[in-house]
Amino acid sequence: MSALAIRLACHLTEELFGETVEKVCWFLLENGASSLQTIATRTKVPRTEVKKALCVMINHRIASFESNKKNLVEYSASVNRCLLLARYPRFIYCAKMLYDDAGELIVEEILHGGQMTMTIVLQNVTERLQKAVGDSKKIETSMVRGKFIKLVETRFIQRVPDPEIEAVQESTCDPDVTRQQAALYRLPSFVHDIGTPLGKRKRDPKEDEDGRRSKRAKTDDLGESEYYIDEDILWQANLDRFHQYFRDHEIVSAALKSNGSLASEIVRTMLRISEVTTDKLEVATTPTSYHDIFRALPANLNIDRNKFDQYLKILTENQTRIVRKVSEAGGRLYDIDLQKGSLAVTLSCIESVVQERFGSKSHRIFKLLVLKKYLEHKQIESNVLIPAKEAKELLYQMFAEGFVSVQELSKAPDHAPSRTYYPFFVNLDQVSLQLRRDVTRLLLISLQEESLKKRK
Amino acid sequence: MAGASISIKQETPDGGGDGGLAGDSLEKRILKVCNQDPKGVPDTILQLNLPGVGVKEKVKAINGLLSKGKIDLVNGTNGQLLYKLKDTQTQSDLKGSDDQERLVYQIIKEAGNKGIWIRDIRRGCGLAPPPLNKILKRMENKKAIKAIKSVGDSKKKVYMLFDLEPDRSVTGGAWYSDQDFDAEFVNVLNQTCFKFLQEKMEAAAKLDIDPLLKLNRSYASPVEVWKYIQELGLLSNEVNLGVDDIETILNTLIYDGKVEMTVSVSQSSSDKSVRTKMFRAIQPLSEPAGLMRVPCGVCPIFDNCYEGGAVSPSTCIYMKEWMDY
């Protein structure tokens, strides 16, 4: 991973968790997996502090640990996970858009706490909401709880997998992924029982709530005889699900731009039906039948079957080809090509960068290369209708900045320049990586500037 | 070549007027035979077509034709001699010129409206550069040939017959005025075409009709766009813009990301299906990237900007302005 990303990661951890964590994080990212002793001596941070920092990092899933061959426990940090810290505001905003203020606060609490029990989250959120509205209105816990359940059902929040169960699954190689997945979103039985107060309760040795009981004795702030009913069920934010939502959102807005609002509603509905059943790495959504999509459309759309038919036809015949007809079986099955959809959105994003940075003429050359793949520069000139000299200049400028690449194609094995073609093409992977690097740098620069400004 | 042969037919009666009666008819018959193949006929075929003509008479007639400049003797592909018709235009252009000039003229003529480069002429005729230049100059003055600057390479001159319309590959088509690419013209056309398609789409969007019909209404064929451009009176009379040219412009709009193209198949009256390209204005799929909203997005020295360097974020005035929210 690049030094740039590490610097950004460290900056983000420092902003969020303070200097000590930043030091430990930096050390781990620079040096890879290390033992507690090494970290303490090399960073010159007291051992107890290091332990605390590691706790914070593990709690936020930034760091993980593993015992190596010599049975020594080693800690390592993930730079990609660190970089996600920058996206926290976006996650919180997304929750606000979907589930109002309560949803926003729930996600904020969980993101800041890392892993938390439901009861504590609900308590804190209710308190904060109450503070915000003042005494004029009473905030019901049941409302907040409802939002929490919604968030779990839509998989934005998930259980932290129980390490013991995970170990068992790993050793037995349980192939049933779906069941494992479902277990992550299983709500404890008591939450549906509105009457159950979620506060502390008296410890009753005979009571066996939800088949699980705390094995550890809680002593600190709770008395010997009091405990939270779900103290061993921890929840965390499911960041993959958020990313999936962002991707779906982009695909829907692409459909909106290309085919209008009704078409985008159909795409949104298709994505919504399949969002829970489609795995995050799947290239296409689960095929859905015509009738199911029609039935699931929002009622306020006022769309009849005839129109719906036509929109589906438009969508399937559209240039982007995001919606596909999979088969005629079961009253026609449709799915959404997520790979193509993401590619189309990414491409459009990259094109906008080219357009802004190099101007519309270069954009024309760039898009021509994207569409036609490999072209020599004579062919480019004649296709884009730009004077030869200017076209050459624009092309080489993009080449110099890495947006356009050259493929050497030799007619003879000696690779003599006179017998070699040099067609230009766009290497999308390279361009996206480069833009990602630019964004990382930009983020680092602006965050540093921001913190400098704050200090002044 | 076909045009040339027709004119020959009309020429022949008065052309052979000064010969004897028998010689005249024989010459006519020879010309008729030669007329059958503009590439030239070998002696054997001539013999076959002239039954009962003695060798002496034939030689006399051919010599007569050669001296009048009506036919030519050329080397055929397999080494045999061919009798070939000369067209009248060549005759009028080359009045009072010598063999070398005729040869060069012939070479230039064969190149057609694509023109021929001076070096290729030299290779064809085997003349040294100075006399060749002289010949070319002389013919240019006589307005038998003309020199045209090629668009592909501004230093390269090509020669062609004076009254030929140069080929598109030489002049570059409608987009070139005097060998210079007319970028302004292309830009105006590009914008006008886009405006037309956009208006069409907006008009369709306003209609309260079925979505599929609405979509189809927003498509336009190149012919429609071409008619619109013609009606606008945007073009001066000299510019001859075809539907093909409009299609080229529409293609650049595709590369601009402003237009999309589909092919529609329609059944015409005869059983052949006709494919027409249809164009439609579109919007970009996403908003401009967030990266570009920051001054660094377009900064040319972004890669060299470091804290403590000659250019650094903390001393950057654009950054400061942007951070002042």
PDB file of C-alpha atoms in Angstrom, chain B residues 103-235:
ATOM      1  CA  LEU B 103       4.176  10.461 -71.342  1.00  0.00           C
ATOM      2  CA  VAL B 104       3.995  12.603 -68.215  1.00  0.00           C
ATOM      3  CA  TYR B 105       0.480  13.630 -69.103  1.00  0.00           C
ATOM      4  CA  GLN B 106      -0.486   9.999 -69.451  1.00  0.00           C
ATOM      5  CA  ILE B 107       0.933   9.140 -66.041  1.00  0.00           C
ATOM      6  CA  ILE B 108      -0.861  12.031 -64.396  1.00  0.00           C
ATOM      7  CA  LYS B 109      -4.067  11.122 -66.094  1.00  0.00           C
ATOM      8  CA  GLU B 110      -3.936   7.566 -64.842  1.00  0.00           C
ATOM      9  CA  ALA B 111      -3.736   8.811 -61.275  1.00  0.00           C
ATOM     10  CA  GLY B 112      -7.286  10.166 -61.675  1.00  0.00           C
ATOM     11  CA  ASN B 113      -8.682  12.577 -59.155  1.00  0.00           C
ATOM     12  CA  LYS B 114      -6.475  11.248 -56.364  1.00  0.00           C
ATOM     13  CA  GLY B 115      -3.538  13.034 -57.980  1.00  0.00           C
ATOM     14  CA  ILE B 116       0.040  11.831 -58.149  1.00  0.00           C
ATOM     15  CA  TRP B 117       3.138  12.871 -56.304  1.00  0.00           C
ATOM     16  CA  ILE B 118       6.084  14.221 -58.311  1.00  0.00           C
ATOM     17  CA  ARG B 119       8.346  11.406 -57.214  1.00  0.00           C
ATOM     18  CA  ASP B 120       5.884   8.817 -58.435  1.00  0.00           C
ATOM     19  CA  ILE B 121       5.743  10.603 -61.783  1.00  0.00           C
ATOM     20  CA  ARG B 122       9.517  10.449 -61.971  1.00  0.00           C
ATOM     21  CA  ARG B 123       9.484   6.757 -61.227  1.00  0.00           C
ATOM     22  CA  GLY B 124       6.885   6.239 -63.932  1.00  0.00           C
ATOM     23  CA  CYS B 125       8.615   8.146 -66.711  1.00  0.00           C
ATOM     24  CA  GLY B 126      12.251   7.836 -65.773  1.00  0.00           C
ATOM     25  CA  LEU B 127      13.019  11.496 -66.431  1.00  0.00           C
ATOM     26  CA  ALA B 128      15.579  13.459 -64.437  1.00  0.00           C
ATOM     27  CA  PRO B 129      14.098  16.045 -62.029  1.00  0.00           C
ATOM     28  CA  PRO B 130      15.062  19.272 -63.926  1.00  0.00           C
ATOM     29  CA  PRO B 131      13.434  18.396 -67.279  1.00  0.00           C
ATOM     30  CA  LEU B 132      10.461  16.910 -65.496  1.00  0.00           C
ATOM     31  CA  ASN B 133       9.947  20.112 -63.534  1.00  0.00           C
ATOM     32  CA  LYS B 134      10.135  22.065 -66.737  1.00  0.00           C
ATOM     33  CA  ILE B 135       7.550  19.855 -68.374  1.00  0.00           C
ATOM     34  CA  LEU B 136       5.222  20.079 -65.416  1.00  0.00           C
ATOM     35  CA  LYS B 137       5.523  23.841 -65.317  1.00  0.00           C
ATOM     36  CA  ARG B 138       4.811  24.091 -69.006  1.00  0.00           C
ATOM     37  CA  MET B 139       1.760  21.903 -68.754  1.00  0.00           C
ATOM     38  CA  GLU B 140       0.538  23.849 -65.752  1.00  0.00           C
ATOM     39  CA  ASN B 141       0.787  27.066 -67.759  1.00  0.00           C
ATOM     40  CA  LYS B 142      -1.177  25.467 -70.530  1.00  0.00           C
ATOM     41  CA  LYS B 143      -3.826  24.584 -67.934  1.00  0.00           C
ATOM     42  CA  ALA B 144      -3.567  20.935 -68.881  1.00  0.00           C
ATOM     43  CA  ILE B 145      -2.784  19.899 -65.337  1.00  0.00           C
ATOM     44  CA  LYS B 146      -2.894  21.497 -61.906  1.00  0.00           C
ATOM     45  CA  ALA B 147      -0.966  21.083 -58.694  1.00  0.00           C
ATOM     46  CA  ILE B 148      -2.882  20.672 -55.451  1.00  0.00           C
ATOM     47  CA  LYS B 149      -1.573  20.681 -51.930  1.00  0.00           C
ATOM     48  CA  SER B 150      -2.526  17.508 -50.153  1.00  0.00           C
ATOM     49  CA  VAL B 151      -4.277  17.818 -46.797  1.00  0.00           C
ATOM     50  CA  GLY B 152      -2.465  14.906 -45.254  1.00  0.00           C
ATOM     51  CA  ASP B 153       0.924  16.453 -45.731  1.00  0.00           C
ATOM     52  CA  SER B 154       1.092  20.183 -46.350  1.00  0.00           C
ATOM     53  CA  LYS B 155       4.437  19.997 -48.145  1.00  0.00           C
ATOM     54  CA  LYS B 156       3.340  17.315 -50.533  1.00  0.00           C
ATOM     55  CA  LYS B 157       1.986  18.536 -53.851  1.00  0.00           C
ATOM     56  CA  VAL B 158       0.000  16.253 -56.080  1.00  0.00           C
ATOM     57  CA  TYR B 159      -0.677  16.724 -59.800  1.00  0.00           C
ATOM     58  CA  MET B 160      -3.892  15.933 -61.606  1.00  0.00           C
ATOM     59  CA  LEU B 161      -5.673  16.915 -64.787  1.00  0.00           C
ATOM     60  CA  PHE B 162      -6.884  20.469 -64.788  1.00  0.00           C
ATOM     61  CA  ASP B 163     -10.608  19.900 -64.969  1.00  0.00           C
ATOM     62  CA  LEU B 164     -10.845  17.157 -62.366  1.00  0.00           C
ATOM     63  CA  GLU B 165     -12.523  17.678 -59.002  1.00  0.00           C
ATOM     64  CA  PRO B 166      -9.958  16.576 -56.407  1.00  0.00           C
ATOM     65  CA  ASP B 167     -10.781  13.542 -54.317  1.00  0.00           C
ATOM     66  CA  ARG B 168     -11.846  13.855 -50.664  1.00  0.00           C
ATOM     67  CA  SER B 169      -8.688  12.228 -49.445  1.00  0.00           C
ATOM     68  CA  VAL B 170      -6.732  15.020 -51.073  1.00  0.00           C
ATOM     69  CA  THR B 171      -8.829  17.993 -50.036  1.00  0.00           C
ATOM     70  CA  GLY B 172     -10.055  16.500 -46.785  1.00  0.00           C
ATOM     71  CA  GLY B 173     -13.703  16.887 -47.709  1.00  0.00           C
ATOM     72  CA  ALA B 174     -16.064  19.534 -46.507  1.00  0.00           C
ATOM     73  CA  TRP B 175     -14.055  20.301 -43.367  1.00  0.00           C
ATOM     74  CA  TYR B 176     -11.161  21.883 -45.178  1.00  0.00           C
ATOM     75  CA  SER B 177     -11.039  25.280 -46.732  1.00  0.00           C
ATOM     76  CA  ASP B 178      -7.833  25.870 -48.707  1.00  0.00           C
ATOM     77  CA  GLN B 179      -6.040  22.926 -47.152  1.00  0.00           C
ATOM     78  CA  ASP B 180      -6.691  24.288 -43.649  1.00  0.00           C
ATOM     79  CA  PHE B 181      -8.944  22.455 -41.294  1.00  0.00           C
ATOM     80  CA  ASP B 182     -11.943  24.634 -40.590  1.00  0.00           C
ATOM     81  CA  ALA B 183     -12.323  24.008 -36.876  1.00  0.00           C
ATOM     82  CA  GLU B 184     -14.735  26.878 -36.413  1.00  0.00           C
ATOM     83  CA  PHE B 185     -17.078  25.465 -39.031  1.00  0.00           C
ATOM     84  CA  VAL B 186     -16.987  22.002 -37.474  1.00  0.00           C
ATOM     85  CA  ASN B 187     -17.681  23.453 -34.035  1.00  0.00           C
ATOM     86  CA  VAL B 188     -20.675  25.417 -35.243  1.00  0.00           C
ATOM     87  CA  LEU B 189     -22.088  22.361 -36.993  1.00  0.00           C
ATOM     88  CA  ASN B 190     -21.445  20.215 -33.947  1.00  0.00           C
ATOM     89  CA  GLN B 191     -23.344  22.625 -31.725  1.00  0.00           C
ATOM     90  CA  THR B 192     -26.170  23.077 -34.199  1.00  0.00           C
ATOM     91  CA  CYS B 193     -26.689  19.338 -34.574  1.00  0.00           C
ATOM     92  CA  PHE B 194     -26.741  18.913 -30.831  1.00  0.00           C
ATOM     93  CA  LYS B 195     -29.212  21.761 -30.455  1.00  0.00           C
ATOM     94  CA  PHE B 196     -31.499  20.134 -32.977  1.00  0.00           C
ATOM     95  CA  LEU B 197     -31.401  16.760 -31.198  1.00  0.00           C
ATOM     96  CA  GLN B 198     -31.868  18.372 -27.816  1.00  0.00           C
ATOM     97  CA  GLU B 199     -34.873  20.357 -28.970  1.00  0.00           C
ATOM     98  CA  LYS B 200     -36.319  17.228 -30.435  1.00  0.00           C
ATOM     99  CA  MET B 201     -35.869  15.400 -27.165  1.00  0.00           C
ATOM    100  CA  GLU B 202     -37.383  18.222 -25.144  1.00  0.00           C
ATOM    101  CA  ALA B 203     -40.335  18.462 -27.479  1.00  0.00           C
ATOM    102  CA  ALA B 204     -40.898  14.733 -27.116  1.00  0.00           C
ATOM    103  CA  ALA B 205     -40.610  14.916 -23.331  1.00  0.00           C
ATOM    104  CA  LYS B 206     -43.405  17.470 -23.164  1.00  0.00           C
ATOM    105  CA  LEU B 207     -45.851  15.267 -25.035  1.00  0.00           C
ATOM    106  CA  ASP B 208     -48.249  13.204 -22.992  1.00  0.00           C
ATOM    107  CA  ILE B 209     -47.776   9.923 -24.784  1.00  0.00           C
ATOM    108  CA  ASP B 210     -46.574   6.417 -24.050  1.00  0.00           C
ATOM    109  CA  PRO B 211     -42.960   6.192 -22.884  1.00  0.00           C
ATOM    110  CA  LEU B 212     -41.870   4.017 -25.774  1.00  0.00           C
ATOM    111  CA  LEU B 213     -43.368   6.403 -28.297  1.00  0.00           C
ATOM    112  CA  LYS B 214     -41.793   9.287 -26.449  1.00  0.00           C
ATOM    113  CA  LEU B 215     -38.405   7.650 -26.721  1.00  0.00           C
ATOM    114  CA  ASN B 216     -38.832   6.962 -30.411  1.00  0.00           C
ATOM    115  CA  ARG B 217     -39.896  10.530 -31.016  1.00  0.00           C
ATOM    116  CA  SER B 218     -36.672  11.823 -29.554  1.00  0.00           C
ATOM    117  CA  TYR B 219     -34.583   9.979 -32.118  1.00  0.00           C
ATOM    118  CA  ALA B 220     -33.627  11.682 -35.368  1.00  0.00           C
ATOM    119  CA  SER B 221     -32.058  10.269 -38.496  1.00  0.00           C
ATOM    120  CA  PRO B 222     -29.027  11.938 -40.126  1.00  0.00           C
ATOM    121  CA  VAL B 223     -31.251  12.941 -43.043  1.00  0.00           C
ATOM    122  CA  GLU B 224     -33.520  14.917 -40.735  1.00  0.00           C
ATOM    123  CA  VAL B 225     -30.535  16.684 -39.217  1.00  0.00           C
ATOM    124  CA  TRP B 226     -29.170  17.331 -42.677  1.00  0.00           C
ATOM    125  CA  LYS B 227     -32.447  18.916 -43.806  1.00  0.00           C
ATOM    126  CA  TYR B 228     -32.515  21.081 -40.715  1.00  0.00           C
ATOM    127  CA  ILE B 229     -28.979  22.317 -41.400  1.00  0.00           C
ATOM    128  CA  GLN B 230     -29.840  23.026 -45.011  1.00  0.00           C
ATOM    129  CA  GLU B 231     -32.916  25.008 -44.013  1.00  0.00           C
ATOM    130  CA  LEU B 232     -31.025  27.041 -41.473  1.00  0.00           C
ATOM    131  CA  GLY B 233     -29.010  28.630 -44.246  1.00  0.00           C
ATOM    132  CA  LEU B 234     -25.919  28.207 -42.152  1.00  0.00           C
ATOM    133  CA  LEU B 235     -23.826  27.138 -45.075  1.00  0.00           C
TER     134      LEU B 235
END
